[in-house]
CSV table of N, CA and C in Angstrom, one decimal:
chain,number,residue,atom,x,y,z
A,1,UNK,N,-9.1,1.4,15.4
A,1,UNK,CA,-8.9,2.3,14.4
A,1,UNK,C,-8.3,3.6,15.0
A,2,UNK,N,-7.3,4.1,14.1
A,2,UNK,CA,-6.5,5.3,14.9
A,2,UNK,C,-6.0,6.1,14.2
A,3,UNK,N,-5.7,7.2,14.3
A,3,UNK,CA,-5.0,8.1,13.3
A,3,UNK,C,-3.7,8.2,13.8
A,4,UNK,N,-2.6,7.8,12.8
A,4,UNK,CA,-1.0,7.9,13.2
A,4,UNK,C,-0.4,8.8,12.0
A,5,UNK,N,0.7,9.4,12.3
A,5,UNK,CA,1.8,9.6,11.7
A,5,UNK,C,3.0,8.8,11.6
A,6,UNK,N,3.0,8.3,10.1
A,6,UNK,CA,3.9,7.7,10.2
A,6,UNK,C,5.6,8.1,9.4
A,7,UNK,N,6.4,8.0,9.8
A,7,UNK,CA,7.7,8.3,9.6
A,7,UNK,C,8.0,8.6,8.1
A,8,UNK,N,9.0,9.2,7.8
A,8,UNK,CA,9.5,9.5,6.0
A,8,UNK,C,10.2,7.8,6.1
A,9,UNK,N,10.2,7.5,4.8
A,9,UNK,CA,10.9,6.3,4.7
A,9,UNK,C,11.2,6.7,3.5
A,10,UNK,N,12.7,5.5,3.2
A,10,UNK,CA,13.2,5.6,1.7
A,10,UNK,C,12.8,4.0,1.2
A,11,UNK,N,12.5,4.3,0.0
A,11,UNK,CA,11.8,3.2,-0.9
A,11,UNK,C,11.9,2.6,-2.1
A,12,UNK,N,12.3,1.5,-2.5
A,12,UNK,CA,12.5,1.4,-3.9
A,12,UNK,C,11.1,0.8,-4.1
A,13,UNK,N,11.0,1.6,-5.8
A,13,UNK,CA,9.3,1.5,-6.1
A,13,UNK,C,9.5,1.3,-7.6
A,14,UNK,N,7.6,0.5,-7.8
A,14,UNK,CA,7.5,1.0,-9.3
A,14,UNK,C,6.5,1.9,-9.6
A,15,UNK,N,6.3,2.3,-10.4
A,15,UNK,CA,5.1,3.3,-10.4
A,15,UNK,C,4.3,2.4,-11.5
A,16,UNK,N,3.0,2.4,-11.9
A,16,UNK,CA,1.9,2.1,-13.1
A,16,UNK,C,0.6,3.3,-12.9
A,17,UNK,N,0.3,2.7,-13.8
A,17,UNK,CA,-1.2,3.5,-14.2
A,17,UNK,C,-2.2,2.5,-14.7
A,18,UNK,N,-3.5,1.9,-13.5
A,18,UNK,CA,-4.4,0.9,-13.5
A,18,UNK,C,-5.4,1.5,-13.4
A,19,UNK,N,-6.3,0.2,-13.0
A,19,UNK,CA,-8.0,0.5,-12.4
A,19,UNK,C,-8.0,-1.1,-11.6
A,20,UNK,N,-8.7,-1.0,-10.5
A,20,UNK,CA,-8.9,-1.7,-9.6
A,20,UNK,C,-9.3,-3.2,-10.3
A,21,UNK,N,-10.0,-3.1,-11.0
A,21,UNK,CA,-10.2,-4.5,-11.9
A,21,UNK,C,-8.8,-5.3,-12.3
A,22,UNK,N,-8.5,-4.4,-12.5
A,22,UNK,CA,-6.5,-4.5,-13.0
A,22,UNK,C,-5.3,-5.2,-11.9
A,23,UNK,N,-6.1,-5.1,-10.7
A,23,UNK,CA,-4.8,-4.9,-10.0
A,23,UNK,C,-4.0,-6.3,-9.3
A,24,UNK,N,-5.0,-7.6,-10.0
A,24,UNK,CA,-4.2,-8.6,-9.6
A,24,UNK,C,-3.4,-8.7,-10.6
A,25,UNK,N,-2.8,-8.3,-11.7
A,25,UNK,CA,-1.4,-8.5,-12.7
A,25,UNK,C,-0.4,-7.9,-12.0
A,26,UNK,N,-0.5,-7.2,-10.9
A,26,UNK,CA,0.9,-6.5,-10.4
A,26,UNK,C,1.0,-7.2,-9.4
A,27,UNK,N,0.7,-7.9,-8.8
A,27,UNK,CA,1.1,-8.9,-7.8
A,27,UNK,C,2.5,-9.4,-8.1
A,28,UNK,N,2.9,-9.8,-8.9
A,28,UNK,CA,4.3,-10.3,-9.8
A,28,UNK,C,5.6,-9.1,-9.4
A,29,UNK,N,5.2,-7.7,-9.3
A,29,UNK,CA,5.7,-6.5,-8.8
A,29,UNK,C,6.6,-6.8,-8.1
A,30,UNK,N,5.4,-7.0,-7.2
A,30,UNK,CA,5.7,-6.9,-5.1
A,30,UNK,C,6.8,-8.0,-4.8
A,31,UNK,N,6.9,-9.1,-5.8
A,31,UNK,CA,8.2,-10.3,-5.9
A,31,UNK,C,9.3,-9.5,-6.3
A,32,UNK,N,8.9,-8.7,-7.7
A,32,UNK,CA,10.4,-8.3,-8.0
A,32,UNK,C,11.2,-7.3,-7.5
A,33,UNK,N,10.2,-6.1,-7.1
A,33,UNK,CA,10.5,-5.3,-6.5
A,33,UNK,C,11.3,-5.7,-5.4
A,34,UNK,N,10.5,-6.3,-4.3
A,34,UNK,CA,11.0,-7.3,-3.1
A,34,UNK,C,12.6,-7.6,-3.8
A,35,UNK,N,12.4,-8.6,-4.2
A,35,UNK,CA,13.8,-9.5,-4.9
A,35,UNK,C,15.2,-8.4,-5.1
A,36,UNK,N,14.7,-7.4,-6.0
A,36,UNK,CA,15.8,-6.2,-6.4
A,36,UNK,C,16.1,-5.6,-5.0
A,37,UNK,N,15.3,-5.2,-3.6
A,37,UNK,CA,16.1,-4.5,-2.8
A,37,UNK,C,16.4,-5.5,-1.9
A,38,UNK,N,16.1,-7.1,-1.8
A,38,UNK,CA,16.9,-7.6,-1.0
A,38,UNK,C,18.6,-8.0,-1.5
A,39,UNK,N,18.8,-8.0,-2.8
A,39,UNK,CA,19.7,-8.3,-3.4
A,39,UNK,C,20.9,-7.4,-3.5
A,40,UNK,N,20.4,-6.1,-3.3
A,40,UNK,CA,20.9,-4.8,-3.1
A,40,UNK,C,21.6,-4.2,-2.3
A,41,UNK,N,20.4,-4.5,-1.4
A,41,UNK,CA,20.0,-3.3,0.6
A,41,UNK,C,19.4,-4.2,1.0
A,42,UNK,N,19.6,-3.6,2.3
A,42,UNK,CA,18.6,-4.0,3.6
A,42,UNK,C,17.3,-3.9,3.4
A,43,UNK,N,16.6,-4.6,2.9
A,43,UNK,CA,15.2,-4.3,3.2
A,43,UNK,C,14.6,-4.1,5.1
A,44,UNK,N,13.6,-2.8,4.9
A,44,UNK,CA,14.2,-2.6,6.4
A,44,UNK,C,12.0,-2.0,6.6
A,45,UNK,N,11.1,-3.2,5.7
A,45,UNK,CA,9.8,-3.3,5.9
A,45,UNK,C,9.0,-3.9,4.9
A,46,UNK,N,7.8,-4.4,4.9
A,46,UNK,CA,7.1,-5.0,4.3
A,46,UNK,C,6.4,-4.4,3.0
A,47,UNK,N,6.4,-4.9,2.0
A,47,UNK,CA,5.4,-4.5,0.7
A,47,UNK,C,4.6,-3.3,1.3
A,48,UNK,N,4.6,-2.1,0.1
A,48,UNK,CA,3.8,-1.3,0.2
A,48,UNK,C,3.0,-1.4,-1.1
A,49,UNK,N,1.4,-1.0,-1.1
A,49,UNK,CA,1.1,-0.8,-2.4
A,49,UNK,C,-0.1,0.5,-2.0
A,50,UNK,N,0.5,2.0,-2.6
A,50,UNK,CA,0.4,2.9,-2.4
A,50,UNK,C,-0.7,3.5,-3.9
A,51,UNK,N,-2.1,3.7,-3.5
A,51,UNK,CA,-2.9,4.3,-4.2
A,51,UNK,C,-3.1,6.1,-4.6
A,52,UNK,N,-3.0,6.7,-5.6
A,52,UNK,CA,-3.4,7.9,-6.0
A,52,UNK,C,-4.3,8.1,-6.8
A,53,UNK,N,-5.3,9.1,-6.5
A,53,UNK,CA,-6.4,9.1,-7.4
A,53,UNK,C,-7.7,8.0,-7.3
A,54,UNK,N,-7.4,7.2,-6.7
A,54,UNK,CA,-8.2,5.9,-6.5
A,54,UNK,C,-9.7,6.4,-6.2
A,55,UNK,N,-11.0,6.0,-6.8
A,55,UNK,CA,-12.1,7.1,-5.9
A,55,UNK,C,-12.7,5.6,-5.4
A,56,UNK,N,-12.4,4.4,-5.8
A,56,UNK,CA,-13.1,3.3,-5.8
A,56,UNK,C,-14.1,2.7,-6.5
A,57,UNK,N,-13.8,3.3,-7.6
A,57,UNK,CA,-15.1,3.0,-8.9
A,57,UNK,C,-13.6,1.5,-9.9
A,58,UNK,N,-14.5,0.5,-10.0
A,58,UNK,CA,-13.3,-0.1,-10.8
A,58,UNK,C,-12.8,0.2,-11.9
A,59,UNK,N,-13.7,1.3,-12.6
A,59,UNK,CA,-13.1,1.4,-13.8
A,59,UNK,C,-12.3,2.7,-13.7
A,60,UNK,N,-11.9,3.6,-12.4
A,60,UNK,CA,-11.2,4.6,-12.8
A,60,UNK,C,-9.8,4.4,-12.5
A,61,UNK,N,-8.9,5.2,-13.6
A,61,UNK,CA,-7.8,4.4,-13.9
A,61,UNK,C,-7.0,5.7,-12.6
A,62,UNK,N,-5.8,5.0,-12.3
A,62,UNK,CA,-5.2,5.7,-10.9
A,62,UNK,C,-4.1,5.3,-10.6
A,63,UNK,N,-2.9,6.1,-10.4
A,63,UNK,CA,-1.6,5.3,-9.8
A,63,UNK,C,-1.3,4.4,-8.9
A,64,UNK,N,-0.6,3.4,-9.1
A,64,UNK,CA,-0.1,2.4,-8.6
A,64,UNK,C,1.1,2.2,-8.0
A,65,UNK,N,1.9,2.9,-7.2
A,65,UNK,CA,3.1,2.7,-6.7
A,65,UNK,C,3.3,1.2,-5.5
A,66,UNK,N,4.6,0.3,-6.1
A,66,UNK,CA,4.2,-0.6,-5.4
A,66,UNK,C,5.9,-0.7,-4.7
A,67,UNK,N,5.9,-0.1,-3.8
A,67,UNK,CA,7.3,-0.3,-2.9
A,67,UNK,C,7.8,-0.9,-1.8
A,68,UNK,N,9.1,-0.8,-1.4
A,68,UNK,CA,9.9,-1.4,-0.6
A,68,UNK,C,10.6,-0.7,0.3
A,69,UNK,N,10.5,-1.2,1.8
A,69,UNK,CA,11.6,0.4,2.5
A,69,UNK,C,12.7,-0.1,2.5
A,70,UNK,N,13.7,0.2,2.1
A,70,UNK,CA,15.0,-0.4,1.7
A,70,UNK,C,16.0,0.9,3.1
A,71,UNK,N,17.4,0.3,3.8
A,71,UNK,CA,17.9,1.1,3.9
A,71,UNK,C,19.5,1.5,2.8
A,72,UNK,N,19.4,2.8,2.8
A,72,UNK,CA,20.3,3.2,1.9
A,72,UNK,C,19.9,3.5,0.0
A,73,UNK,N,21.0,3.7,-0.6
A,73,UNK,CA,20.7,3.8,-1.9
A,73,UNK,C,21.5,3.2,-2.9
A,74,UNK,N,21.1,2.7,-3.7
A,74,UNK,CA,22.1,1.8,-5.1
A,74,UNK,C,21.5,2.0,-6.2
A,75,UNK,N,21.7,1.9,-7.4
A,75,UNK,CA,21.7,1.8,-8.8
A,75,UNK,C,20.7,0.1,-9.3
A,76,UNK,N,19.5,0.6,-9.3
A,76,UNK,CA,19.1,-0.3,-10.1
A,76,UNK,C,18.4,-0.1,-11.3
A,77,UNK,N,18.7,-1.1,-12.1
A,77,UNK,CA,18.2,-1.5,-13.2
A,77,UNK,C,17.0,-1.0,-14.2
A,78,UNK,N,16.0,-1.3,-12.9
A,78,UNK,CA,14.3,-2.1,-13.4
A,78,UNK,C,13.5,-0.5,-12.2
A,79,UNK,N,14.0,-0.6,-11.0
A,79,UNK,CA,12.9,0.2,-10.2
A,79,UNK,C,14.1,1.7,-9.8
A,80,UNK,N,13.0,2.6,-8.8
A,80,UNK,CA,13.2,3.8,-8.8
A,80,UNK,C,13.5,3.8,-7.3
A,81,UNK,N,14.6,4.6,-6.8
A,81,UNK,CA,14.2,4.8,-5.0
A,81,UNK,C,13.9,6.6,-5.0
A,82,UNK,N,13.3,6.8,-3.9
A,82,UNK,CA,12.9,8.5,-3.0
A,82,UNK,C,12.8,7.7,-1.9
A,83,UNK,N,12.0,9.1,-1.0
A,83,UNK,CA,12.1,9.1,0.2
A,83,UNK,C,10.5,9.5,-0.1
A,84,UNK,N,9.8,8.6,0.7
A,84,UNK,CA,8.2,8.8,1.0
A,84,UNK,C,8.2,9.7,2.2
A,85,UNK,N,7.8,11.0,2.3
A,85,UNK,CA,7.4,11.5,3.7
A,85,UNK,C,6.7,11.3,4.6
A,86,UNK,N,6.4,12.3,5.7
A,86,UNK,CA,5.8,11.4,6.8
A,86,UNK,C,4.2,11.5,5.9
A,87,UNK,N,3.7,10.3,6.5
A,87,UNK,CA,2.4,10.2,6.1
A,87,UNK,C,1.3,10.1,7.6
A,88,UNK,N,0.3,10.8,7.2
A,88,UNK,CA,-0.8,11.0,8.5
A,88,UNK,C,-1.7,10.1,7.7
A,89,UNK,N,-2.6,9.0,8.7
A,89,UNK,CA,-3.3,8.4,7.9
A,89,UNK,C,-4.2,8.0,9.3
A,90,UNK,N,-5.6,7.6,8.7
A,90,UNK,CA,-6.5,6.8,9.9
A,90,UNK,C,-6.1,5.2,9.6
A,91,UNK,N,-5.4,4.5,10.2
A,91,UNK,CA,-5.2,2.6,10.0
A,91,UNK,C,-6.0,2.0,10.9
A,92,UNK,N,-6.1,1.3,9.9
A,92,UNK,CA,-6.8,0.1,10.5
A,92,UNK,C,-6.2,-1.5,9.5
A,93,UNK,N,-6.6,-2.3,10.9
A,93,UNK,CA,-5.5,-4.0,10.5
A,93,UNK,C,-6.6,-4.4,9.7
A,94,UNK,N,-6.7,-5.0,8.6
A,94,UNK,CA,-7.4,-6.2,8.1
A,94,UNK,C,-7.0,-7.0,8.0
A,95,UNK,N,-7.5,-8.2,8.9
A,95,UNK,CA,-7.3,-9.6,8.8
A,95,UNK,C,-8.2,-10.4,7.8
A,96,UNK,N,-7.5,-11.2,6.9
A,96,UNK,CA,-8.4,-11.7,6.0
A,96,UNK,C,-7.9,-11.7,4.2
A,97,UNK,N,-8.3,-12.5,3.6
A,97,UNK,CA,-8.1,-11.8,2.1
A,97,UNK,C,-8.5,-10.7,1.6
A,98,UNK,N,-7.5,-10.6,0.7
A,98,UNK,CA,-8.0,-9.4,0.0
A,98,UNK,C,-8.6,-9.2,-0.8
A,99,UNK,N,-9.8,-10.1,-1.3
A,99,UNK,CA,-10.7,-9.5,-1.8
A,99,UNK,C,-11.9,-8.9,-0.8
A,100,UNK,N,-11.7,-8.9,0.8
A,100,UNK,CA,-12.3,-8.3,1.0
A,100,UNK,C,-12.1,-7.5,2.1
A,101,UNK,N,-10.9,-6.9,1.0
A,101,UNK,CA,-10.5,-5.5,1.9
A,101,UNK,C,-11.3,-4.3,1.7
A,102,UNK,N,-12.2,-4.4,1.1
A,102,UNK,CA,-13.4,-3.7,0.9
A,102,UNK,C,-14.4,-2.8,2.4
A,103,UNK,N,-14.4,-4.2,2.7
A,103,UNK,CA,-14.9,-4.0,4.4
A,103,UNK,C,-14.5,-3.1,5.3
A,104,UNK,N,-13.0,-3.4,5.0
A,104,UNK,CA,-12.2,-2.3,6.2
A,104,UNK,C,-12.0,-1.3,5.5
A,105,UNK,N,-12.0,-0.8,4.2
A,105,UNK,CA,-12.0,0.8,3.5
A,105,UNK,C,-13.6,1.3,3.7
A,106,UNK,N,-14.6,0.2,3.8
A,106,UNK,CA,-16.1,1.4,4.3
A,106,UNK,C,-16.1,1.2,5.8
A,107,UNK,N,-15.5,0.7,6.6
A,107,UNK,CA,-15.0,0.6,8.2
A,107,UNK,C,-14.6,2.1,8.0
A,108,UNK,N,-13.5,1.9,7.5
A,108,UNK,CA,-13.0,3.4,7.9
A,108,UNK,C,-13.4,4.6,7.7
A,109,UNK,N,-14.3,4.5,5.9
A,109,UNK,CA,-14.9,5.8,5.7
A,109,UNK,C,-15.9,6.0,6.3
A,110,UNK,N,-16.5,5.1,7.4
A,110,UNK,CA,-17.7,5.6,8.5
A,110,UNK,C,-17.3,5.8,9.7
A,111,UNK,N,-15.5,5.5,9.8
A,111,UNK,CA,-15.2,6.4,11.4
A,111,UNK,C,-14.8,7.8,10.2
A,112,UNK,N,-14.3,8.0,9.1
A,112,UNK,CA,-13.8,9.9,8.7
A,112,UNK,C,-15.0,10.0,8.9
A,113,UNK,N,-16.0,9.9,8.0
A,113,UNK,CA,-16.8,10.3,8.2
A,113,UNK,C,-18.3,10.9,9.9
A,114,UNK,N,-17.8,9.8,10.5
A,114,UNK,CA,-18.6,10.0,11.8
A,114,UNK,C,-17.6,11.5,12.7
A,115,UNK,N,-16.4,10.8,12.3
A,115,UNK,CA,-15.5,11.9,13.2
A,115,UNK,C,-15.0,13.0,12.1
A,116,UNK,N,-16.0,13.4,11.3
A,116,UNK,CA,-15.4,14.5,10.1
A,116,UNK,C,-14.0,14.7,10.2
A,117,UNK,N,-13.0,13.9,9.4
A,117,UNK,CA,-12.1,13.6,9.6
A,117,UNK,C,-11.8,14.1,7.6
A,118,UNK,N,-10.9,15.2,7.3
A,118,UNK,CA,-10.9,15.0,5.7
A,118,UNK,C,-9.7,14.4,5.4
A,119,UNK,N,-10.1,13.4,4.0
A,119,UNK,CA,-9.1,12.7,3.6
A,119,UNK,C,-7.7,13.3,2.5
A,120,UNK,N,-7.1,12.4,2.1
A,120,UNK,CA,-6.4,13.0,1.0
A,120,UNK,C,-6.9,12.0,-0.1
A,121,UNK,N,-6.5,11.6,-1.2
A,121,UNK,CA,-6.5,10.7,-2.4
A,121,UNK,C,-5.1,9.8,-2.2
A,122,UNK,N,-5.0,9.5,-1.2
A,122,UNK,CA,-3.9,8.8,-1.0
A,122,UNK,C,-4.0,7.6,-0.4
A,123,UNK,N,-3.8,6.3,-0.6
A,123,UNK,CA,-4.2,5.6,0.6
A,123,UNK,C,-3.0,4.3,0.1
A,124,UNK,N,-2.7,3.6,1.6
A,124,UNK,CA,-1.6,2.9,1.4
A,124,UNK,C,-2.5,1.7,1.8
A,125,UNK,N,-1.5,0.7,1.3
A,125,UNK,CA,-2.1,-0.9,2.0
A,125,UNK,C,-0.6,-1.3,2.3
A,126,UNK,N,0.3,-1.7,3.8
A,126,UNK,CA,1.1,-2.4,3.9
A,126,UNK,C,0.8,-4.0,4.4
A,127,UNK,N,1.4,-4.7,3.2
A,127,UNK,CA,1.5,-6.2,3.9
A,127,UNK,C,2.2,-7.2,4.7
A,128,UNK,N,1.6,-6.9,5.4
A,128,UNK,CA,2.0,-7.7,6.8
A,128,UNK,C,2.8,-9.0,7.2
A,129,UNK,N,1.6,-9.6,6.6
A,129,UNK,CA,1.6,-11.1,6.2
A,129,UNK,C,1.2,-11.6,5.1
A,130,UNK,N,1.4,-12.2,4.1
A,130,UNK,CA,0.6,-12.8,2.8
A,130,UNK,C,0.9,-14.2,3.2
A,131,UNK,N,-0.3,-14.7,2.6
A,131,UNK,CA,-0.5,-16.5,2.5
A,131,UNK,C,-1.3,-16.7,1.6
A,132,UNK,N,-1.1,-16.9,0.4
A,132,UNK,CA,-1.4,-16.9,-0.6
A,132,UNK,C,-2.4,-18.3,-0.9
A,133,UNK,N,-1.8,-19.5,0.0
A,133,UNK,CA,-2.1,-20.6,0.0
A,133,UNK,C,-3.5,-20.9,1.5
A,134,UNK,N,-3.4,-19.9,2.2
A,134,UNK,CA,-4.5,-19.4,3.2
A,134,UNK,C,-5.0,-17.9,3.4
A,135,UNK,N,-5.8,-17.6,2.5
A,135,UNK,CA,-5.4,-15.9,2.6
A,135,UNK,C,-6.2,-15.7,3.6
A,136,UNK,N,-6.8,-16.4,4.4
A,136,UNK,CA,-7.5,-15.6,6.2
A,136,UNK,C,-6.3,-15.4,6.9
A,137,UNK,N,-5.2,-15.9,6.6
A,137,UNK,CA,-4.1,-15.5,7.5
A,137,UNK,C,-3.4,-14.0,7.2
A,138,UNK,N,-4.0,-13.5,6.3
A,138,UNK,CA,-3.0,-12.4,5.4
A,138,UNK,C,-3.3,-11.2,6.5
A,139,UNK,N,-2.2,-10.7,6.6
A,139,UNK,CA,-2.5,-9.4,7.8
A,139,UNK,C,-2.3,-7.9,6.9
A,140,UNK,N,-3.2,-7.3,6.6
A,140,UNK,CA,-2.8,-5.8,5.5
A,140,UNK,C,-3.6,-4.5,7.1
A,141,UNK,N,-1.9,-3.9,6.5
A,141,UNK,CA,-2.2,-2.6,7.8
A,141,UNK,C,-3.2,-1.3,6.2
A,142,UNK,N,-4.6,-1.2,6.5
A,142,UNK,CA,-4.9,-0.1,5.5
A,142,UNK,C,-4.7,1.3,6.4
A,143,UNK,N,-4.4,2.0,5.3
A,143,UNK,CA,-4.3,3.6,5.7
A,143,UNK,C,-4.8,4.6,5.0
A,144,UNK,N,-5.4,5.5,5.7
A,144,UNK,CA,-6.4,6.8,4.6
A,144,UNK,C,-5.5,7.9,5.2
A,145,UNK,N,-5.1,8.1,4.0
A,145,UNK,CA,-4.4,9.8,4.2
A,145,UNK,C,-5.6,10.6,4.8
A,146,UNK,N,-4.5,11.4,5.5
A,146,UNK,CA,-5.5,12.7,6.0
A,146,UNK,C,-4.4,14.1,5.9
A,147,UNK,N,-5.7,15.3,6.2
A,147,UNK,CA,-4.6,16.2,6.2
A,147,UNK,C,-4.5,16.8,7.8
């Protein structure tokens, strides 16, 4: 576990408004999304799915941004592109499915916490690897904003 800064990137995204009980219907997203900037651009990095507001309760509802680092810019249809700034975050790899990426978000909130580290309301999940058909193989880099 480590605290990095990571780079601005440009992204084609969607935005929603969920609650964690919710969040396997956007899985469908992360294909189209995907789909639209390889058809476009360079995809130039893996699925992001970027939390706001999240406190970890399943019923509280919180943004959902689910993007692509694409390079360059074009006109699409269905999704939105920006530029994500640099982002400071503590990461850590989770190997495993994702239902129990649970483990490595209280992993982490006991190194902020041990190392009084303050957070933001931001937290990214990049995926790595998905295997849908073996999900112990799925690699998700989590990340806790900090300031």
């Amino acid at each position: 576990m480590q605290v990095r800064i990571h780079p601005a990137v440009t992204v084609l995204y969607s935005t929603h408004k969920t609650t964690l009980k919710e969040l396997n219907q956007f899985n469908k997203f992360s294909k189209e999304v995907y789909s639209d900037a390889a058809n476009h651009s360079f995809v130039s990095g893996p699925v992001y799915w970027i939390y706001r507001g999240s406190d970890g309760s399943p019923d509280t509802q919180f943004t959902l941004e689910i993007a692509v680092p694409i390079q360059g810019f074009f006109n699409s249809s269905k999704f939105s592109i920006k530029e994500l700034a640099p982002f400071k975050a503590v990461v850590h790899r989770h190997l495993g499915p994702r239902d129990s990426l649970c483990i490595s978000y209280g992993e982490i909130m006991e190194f902020v916490e041990i190392n009084r580290i303050p957070i933001k309301d931001e937290y990214r999940e990049i995926f790595l690897n998905v295997d849908f058909e073996q999900p112990h193989n799925n690699i998700t880099e989590v990340q806790v904003g900090t300031f």
